Short mmCIF file of C-alpha atoms in Angstrom, two decimals:
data_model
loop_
_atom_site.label_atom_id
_atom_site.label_comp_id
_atom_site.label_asym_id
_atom_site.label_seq_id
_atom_site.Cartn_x
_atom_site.Cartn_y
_atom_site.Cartn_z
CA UNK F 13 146.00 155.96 159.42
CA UNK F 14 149.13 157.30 158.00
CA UNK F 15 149.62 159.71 161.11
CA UNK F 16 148.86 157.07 163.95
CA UNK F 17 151.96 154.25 162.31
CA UNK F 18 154.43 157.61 162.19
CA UNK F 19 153.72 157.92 165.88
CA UNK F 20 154.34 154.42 166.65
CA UNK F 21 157.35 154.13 164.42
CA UNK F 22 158.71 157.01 166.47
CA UNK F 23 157.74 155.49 169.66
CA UNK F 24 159.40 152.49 168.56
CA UNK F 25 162.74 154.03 167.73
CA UNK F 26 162.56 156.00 170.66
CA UNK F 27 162.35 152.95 172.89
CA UNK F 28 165.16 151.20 171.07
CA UNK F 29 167.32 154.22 171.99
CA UNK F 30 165.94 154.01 175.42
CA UNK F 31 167.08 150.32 175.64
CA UNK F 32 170.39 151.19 173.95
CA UNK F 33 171.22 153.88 176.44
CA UNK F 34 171.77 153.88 180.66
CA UNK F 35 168.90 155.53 181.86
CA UNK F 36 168.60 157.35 185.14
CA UNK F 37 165.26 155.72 186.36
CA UNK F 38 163.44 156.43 189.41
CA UNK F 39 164.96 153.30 190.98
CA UNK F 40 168.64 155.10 189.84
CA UNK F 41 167.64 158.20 191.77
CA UNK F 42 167.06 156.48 194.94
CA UNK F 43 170.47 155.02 195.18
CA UNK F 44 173.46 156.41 196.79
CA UNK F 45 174.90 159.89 195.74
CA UNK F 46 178.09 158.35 194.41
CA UNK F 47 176.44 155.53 192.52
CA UNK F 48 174.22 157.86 191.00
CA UNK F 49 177.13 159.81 190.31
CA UNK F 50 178.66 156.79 188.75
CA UNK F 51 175.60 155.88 186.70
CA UNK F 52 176.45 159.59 185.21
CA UNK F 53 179.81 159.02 184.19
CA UNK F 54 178.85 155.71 182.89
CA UNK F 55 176.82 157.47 180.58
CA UNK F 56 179.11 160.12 179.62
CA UNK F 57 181.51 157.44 178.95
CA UNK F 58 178.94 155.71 176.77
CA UNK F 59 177.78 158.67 174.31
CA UNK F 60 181.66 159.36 173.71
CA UNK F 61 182.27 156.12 172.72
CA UNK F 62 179.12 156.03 170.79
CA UNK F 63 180.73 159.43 169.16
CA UNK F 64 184.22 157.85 168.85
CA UNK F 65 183.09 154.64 167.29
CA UNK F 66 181.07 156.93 164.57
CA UNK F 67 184.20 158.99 163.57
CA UNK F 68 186.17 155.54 163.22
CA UNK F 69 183.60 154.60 160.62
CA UNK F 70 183.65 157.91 159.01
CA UNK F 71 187.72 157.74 159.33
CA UNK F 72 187.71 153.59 157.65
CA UNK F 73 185.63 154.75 154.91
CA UNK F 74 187.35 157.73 153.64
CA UNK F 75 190.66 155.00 154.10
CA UNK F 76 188.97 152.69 152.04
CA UNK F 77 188.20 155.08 149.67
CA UNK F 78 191.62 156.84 149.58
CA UNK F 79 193.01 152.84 149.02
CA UNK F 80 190.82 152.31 146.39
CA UNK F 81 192.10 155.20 144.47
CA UNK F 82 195.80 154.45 145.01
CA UNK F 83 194.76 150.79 143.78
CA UNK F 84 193.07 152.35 140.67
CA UNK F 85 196.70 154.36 140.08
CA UNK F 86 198.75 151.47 140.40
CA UNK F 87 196.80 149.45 137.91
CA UNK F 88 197.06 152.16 135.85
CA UNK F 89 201.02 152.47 136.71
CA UNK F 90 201.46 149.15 136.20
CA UNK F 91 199.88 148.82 132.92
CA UNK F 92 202.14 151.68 131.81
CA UNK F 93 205.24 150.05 133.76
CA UNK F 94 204.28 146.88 130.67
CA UNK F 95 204.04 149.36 127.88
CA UNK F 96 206.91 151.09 128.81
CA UNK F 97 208.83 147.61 129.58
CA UNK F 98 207.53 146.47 125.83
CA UNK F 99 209.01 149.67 123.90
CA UNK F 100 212.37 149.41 126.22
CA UNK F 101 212.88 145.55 124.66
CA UNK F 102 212.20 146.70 121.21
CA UNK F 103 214.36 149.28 121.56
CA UNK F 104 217.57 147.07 123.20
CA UNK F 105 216.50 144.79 119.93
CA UNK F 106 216.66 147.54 117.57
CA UNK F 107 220.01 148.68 118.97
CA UNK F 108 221.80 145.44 118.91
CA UNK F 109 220.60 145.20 115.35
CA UNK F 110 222.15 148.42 114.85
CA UNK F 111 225.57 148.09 116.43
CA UNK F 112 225.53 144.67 114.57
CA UNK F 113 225.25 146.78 111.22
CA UNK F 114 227.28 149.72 112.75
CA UNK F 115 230.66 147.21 113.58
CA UNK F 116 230.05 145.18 109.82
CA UNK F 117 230.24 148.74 108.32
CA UNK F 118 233.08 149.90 110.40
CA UNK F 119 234.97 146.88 109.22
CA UNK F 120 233.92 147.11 105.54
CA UNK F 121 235.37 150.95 105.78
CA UNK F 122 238.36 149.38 107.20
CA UNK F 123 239.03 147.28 104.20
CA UNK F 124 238.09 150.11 102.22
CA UNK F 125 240.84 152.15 103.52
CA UNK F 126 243.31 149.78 103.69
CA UNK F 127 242.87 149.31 100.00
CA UNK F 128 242.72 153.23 99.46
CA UNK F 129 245.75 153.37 101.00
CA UNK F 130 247.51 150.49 99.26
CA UNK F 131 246.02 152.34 95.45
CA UNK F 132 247.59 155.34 96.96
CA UNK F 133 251.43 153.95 97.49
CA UNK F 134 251.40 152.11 94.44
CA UNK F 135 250.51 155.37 92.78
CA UNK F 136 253.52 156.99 94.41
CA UNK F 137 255.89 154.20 94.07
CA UNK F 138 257.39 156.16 91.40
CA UNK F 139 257.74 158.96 93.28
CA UNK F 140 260.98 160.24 95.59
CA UNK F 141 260.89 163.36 97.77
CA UNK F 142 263.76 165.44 99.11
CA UNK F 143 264.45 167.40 101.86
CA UNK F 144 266.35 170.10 103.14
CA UNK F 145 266.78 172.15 99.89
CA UNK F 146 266.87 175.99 100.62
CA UNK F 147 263.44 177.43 98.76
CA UNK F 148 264.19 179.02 95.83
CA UNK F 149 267.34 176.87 94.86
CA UNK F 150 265.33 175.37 92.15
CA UNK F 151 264.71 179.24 90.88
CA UNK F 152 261.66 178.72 87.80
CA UNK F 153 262.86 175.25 86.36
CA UNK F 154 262.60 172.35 89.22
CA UNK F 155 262.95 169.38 86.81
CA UNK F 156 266.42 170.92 85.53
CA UNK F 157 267.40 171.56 89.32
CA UNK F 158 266.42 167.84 90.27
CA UNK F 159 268.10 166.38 87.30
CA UNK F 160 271.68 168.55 87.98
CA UNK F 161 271.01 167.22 91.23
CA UNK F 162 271.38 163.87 90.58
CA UNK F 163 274.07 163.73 88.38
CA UNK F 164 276.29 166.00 90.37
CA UNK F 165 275.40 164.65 94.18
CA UNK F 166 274.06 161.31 93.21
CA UNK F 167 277.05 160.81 90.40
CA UNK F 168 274.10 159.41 88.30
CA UNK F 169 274.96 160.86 84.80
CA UNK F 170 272.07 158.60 83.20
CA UNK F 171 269.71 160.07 84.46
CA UNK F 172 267.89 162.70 81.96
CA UNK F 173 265.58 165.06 81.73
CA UNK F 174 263.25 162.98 79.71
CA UNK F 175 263.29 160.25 82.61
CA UNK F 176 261.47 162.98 85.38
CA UNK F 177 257.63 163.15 84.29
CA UNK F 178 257.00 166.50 86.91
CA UNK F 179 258.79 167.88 89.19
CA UNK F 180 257.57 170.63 92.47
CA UNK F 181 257.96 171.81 95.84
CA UNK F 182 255.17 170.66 98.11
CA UNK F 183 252.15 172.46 99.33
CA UNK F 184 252.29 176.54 98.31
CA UNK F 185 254.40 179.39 99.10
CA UNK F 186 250.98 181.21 101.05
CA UNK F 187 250.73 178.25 103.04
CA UNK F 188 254.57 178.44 104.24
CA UNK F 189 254.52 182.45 104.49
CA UNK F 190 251.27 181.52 106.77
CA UNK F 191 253.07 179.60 109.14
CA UNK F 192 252.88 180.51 112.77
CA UNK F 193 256.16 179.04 113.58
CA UNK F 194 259.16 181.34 113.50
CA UNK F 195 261.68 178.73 111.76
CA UNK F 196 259.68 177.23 109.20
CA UNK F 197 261.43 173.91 107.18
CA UNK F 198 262.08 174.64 103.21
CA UNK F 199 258.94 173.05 101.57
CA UNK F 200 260.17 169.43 100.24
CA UNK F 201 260.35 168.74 96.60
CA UNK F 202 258.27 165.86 95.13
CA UNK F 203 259.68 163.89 92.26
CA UNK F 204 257.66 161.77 89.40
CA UNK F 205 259.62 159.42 87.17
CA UNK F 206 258.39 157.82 84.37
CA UNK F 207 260.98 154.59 85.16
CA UNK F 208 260.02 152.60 88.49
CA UNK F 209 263.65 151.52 87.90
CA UNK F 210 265.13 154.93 87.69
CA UNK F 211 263.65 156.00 90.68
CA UNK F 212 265.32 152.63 92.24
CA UNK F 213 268.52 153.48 91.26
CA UNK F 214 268.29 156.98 92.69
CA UNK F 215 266.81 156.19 95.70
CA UNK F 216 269.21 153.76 96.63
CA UNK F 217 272.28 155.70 95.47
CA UNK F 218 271.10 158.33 98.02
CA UNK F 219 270.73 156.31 101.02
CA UNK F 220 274.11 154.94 100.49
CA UNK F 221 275.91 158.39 100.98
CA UNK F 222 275.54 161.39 102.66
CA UNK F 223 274.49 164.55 100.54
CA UNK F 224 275.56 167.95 100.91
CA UNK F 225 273.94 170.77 98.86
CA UNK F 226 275.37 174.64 100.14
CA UNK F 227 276.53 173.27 102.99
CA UNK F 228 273.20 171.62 104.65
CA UNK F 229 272.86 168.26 104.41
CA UNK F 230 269.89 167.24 102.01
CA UNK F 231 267.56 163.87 102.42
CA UNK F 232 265.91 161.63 100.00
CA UNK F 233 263.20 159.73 100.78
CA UNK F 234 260.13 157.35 99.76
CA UNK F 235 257.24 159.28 99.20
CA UNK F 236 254.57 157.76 101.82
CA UNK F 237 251.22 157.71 102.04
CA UNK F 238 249.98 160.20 104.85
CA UNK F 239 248.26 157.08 106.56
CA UNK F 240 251.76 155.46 106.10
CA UNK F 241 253.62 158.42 107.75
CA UNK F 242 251.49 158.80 110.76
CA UNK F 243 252.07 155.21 111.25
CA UNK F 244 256.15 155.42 110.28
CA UNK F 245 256.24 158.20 113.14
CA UNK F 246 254.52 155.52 116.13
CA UNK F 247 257.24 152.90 114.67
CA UNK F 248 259.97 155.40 114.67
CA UNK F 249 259.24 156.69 118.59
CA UNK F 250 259.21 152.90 119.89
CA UNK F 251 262.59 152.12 118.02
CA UNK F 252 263.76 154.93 119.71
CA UNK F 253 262.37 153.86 123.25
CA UNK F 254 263.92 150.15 122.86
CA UNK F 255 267.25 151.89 121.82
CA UNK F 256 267.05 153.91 125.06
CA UNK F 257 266.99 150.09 126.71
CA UNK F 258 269.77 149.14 125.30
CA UNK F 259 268.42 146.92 122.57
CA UNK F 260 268.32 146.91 118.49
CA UNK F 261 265.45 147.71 116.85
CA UNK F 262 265.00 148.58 113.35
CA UNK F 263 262.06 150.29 110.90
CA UNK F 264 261.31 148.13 108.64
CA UNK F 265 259.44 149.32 104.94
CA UNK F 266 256.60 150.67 104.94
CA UNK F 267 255.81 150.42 108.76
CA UNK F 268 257.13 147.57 110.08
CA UNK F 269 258.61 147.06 113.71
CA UNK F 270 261.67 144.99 113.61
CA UNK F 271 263.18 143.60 117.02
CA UNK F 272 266.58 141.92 116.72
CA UNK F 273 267.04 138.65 119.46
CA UNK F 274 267.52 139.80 123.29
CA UNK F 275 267.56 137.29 125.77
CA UNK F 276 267.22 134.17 124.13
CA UNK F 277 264.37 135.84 122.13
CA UNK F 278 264.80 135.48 118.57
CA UNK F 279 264.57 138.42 115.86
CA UNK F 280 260.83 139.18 115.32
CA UNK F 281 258.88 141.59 112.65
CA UNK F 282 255.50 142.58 113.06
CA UNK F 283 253.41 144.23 110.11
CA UNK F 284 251.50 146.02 112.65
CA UNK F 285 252.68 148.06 115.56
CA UNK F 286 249.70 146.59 117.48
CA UNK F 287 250.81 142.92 116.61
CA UNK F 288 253.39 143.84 118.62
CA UNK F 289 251.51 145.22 121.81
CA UNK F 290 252.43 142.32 124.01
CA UNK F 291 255.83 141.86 123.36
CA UNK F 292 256.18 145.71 124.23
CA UNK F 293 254.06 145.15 126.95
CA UNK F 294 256.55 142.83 128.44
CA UNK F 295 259.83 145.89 128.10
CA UNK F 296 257.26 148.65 129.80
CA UNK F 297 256.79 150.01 126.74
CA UNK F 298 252.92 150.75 126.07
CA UNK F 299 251.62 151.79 122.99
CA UNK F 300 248.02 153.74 122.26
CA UNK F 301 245.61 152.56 120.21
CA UNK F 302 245.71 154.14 116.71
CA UNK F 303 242.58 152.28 115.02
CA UNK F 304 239.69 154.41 114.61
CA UNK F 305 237.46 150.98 114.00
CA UNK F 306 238.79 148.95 116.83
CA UNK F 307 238.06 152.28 119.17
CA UNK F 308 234.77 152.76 117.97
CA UNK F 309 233.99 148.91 118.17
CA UNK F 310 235.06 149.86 121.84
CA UNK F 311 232.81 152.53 122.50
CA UNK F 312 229.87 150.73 121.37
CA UNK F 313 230.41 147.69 123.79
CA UNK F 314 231.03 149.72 126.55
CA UNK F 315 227.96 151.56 126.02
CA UNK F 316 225.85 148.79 125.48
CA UNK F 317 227.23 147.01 128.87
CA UNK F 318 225.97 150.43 130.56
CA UNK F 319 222.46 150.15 129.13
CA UNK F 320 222.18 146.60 130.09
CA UNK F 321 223.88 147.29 133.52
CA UNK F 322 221.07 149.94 134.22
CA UNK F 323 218.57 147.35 132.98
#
């Protein structure tokens, strides 16, 4: 039974193909040679279609397949795009909290210093230096020297011995032998008094004449903080460029920029040499910035606009 329904199964399928397919009947070979010819290429025509239309399918699926795996890589690349998008927002958070902390720290190390540096002049402020004196003047006893400098230069005979707590040349003599320069200053001499008021009166007696000691011309001076010179030297550069224009500008104690009334302008003093950037500004005079804080600040806003610029 089984044999006898194979056999008419593949009867069956081979009289669909039959129907599918031009056939070249008797009838077709009694036609006309070029019909018949024809009938041929019709069918020729046919089976490569047939063929074509099969390698289409074949062609779609393996598409569909190869689009189904990109689709399962984007979802995958897109889910990683979130992550990734996630941790990148945390991490701007994290960073403005930082650079919030970062610029309150910065300006607490600000204070800091400028209260470092305001203990450090008040622990000078009995203290004179003085330059110009050939080394080895002062031979093994510097507080005699200073004090037969005084009264003989100065004309201060009250001052005594007893009135100078110390008394020595700055830095060493290595330091100066060291030097890579071929004309190398005398090292100044720094001076301690135990009377705020005796240093007064010798400071000022100095700056009111000029003194000569072996024929070179000796200075005395306040002895500055080394934040409070670097900042004496900017002052003392832009006094000298406003001079250069033909107006009056003075150095005021400990840093301050003084500039007397020019055209209609009255006299101004600024604390700060940046206090007066704009006024500067205005003669073509520009200044750079000397705060370490306010640079920094700077940098960090800068970078941060980059980030988010990027974003």
């Amino acid at each position: 039974m089984k044999t006898r329904q194979g056999g008419r199964k593949k009867k069956c399928s081979k009289m669909k193909e039959a129907s599918e397919e031009p056939q070249l009947t008797v009838e077709s070979q009694s036609l006309p040679r070029h019909e018949f010819d024809l009938l041929g290429e019709i069918r020729s025509l046919w089976q490569e279609h047939k063929q074509a239309t099969t390698e289409n399918k074949q062609g779609l699926a393996r598409v569909e397949k190869s689009i189904g795996e990109v689709i399962t890589r984007l979802s995958v690349v897109e889910t990683r795009i979130s992550e990734v998008e996630d941790r990148v927002g945390q991490t701007e958070d994290r960073t403005t909290q930082l650079e919030r902390v970062v610029i309150s720290l910065l300006q607490n190390q600000d204070k800091l210093m400028v209260k470092c540096n305001d203990l450090e002049a008040r622990a000078r402020r009995k203290n004179i230096r003085i330059h110009g004196v050939p080394e080895g003047s002062e031979k093994d006893d510097v507080v005699g020297f200073v004090k037969d400098l005084i009264s003989t230069k100065l004309k201060l005979q009250n001052v005594l011995d007893a009135d100078i707590e110390r008394a020595h040349r700055v830095g060493s003599v290595a330091q100066r032998r060291s030097s890579s320069r071929p004309m190398v200053a005398p090292r100044a001499i720094i001076v301690r008094f135990w009377n705020y008021r005796v240093k007064e009166s010798v400071i000022q007696m100095a700056w009111k004449q000029k003194t000569i000691y072996n024929g070179q011309e000796i200075y005395f001076n306040l002895d500055y903080t080394a934040e409070t010179q670097k900042q004496r030297i900017r002052v003392r550069d832009v006094v000298k460029q406003l001079r250069q224009r033909g107006m009056k500008a003075q150095m005021r104690y400990p840093a301050q920029l003084k500039i007397l009334g020019d055209n209609g302008n009255g006299t101004k003093t600024f604390a700060r040499l940046k206090d007066a950037t704009e006024r500067l500004r205005e003669l073509d005079i520009i200044i750079e910035e000397d705060d370490e804080t306010e640079k920094l600040k700077e940098e960090l806003s800068l970078s941060w606009k980059t980030v988010k610029g990027h974003k």
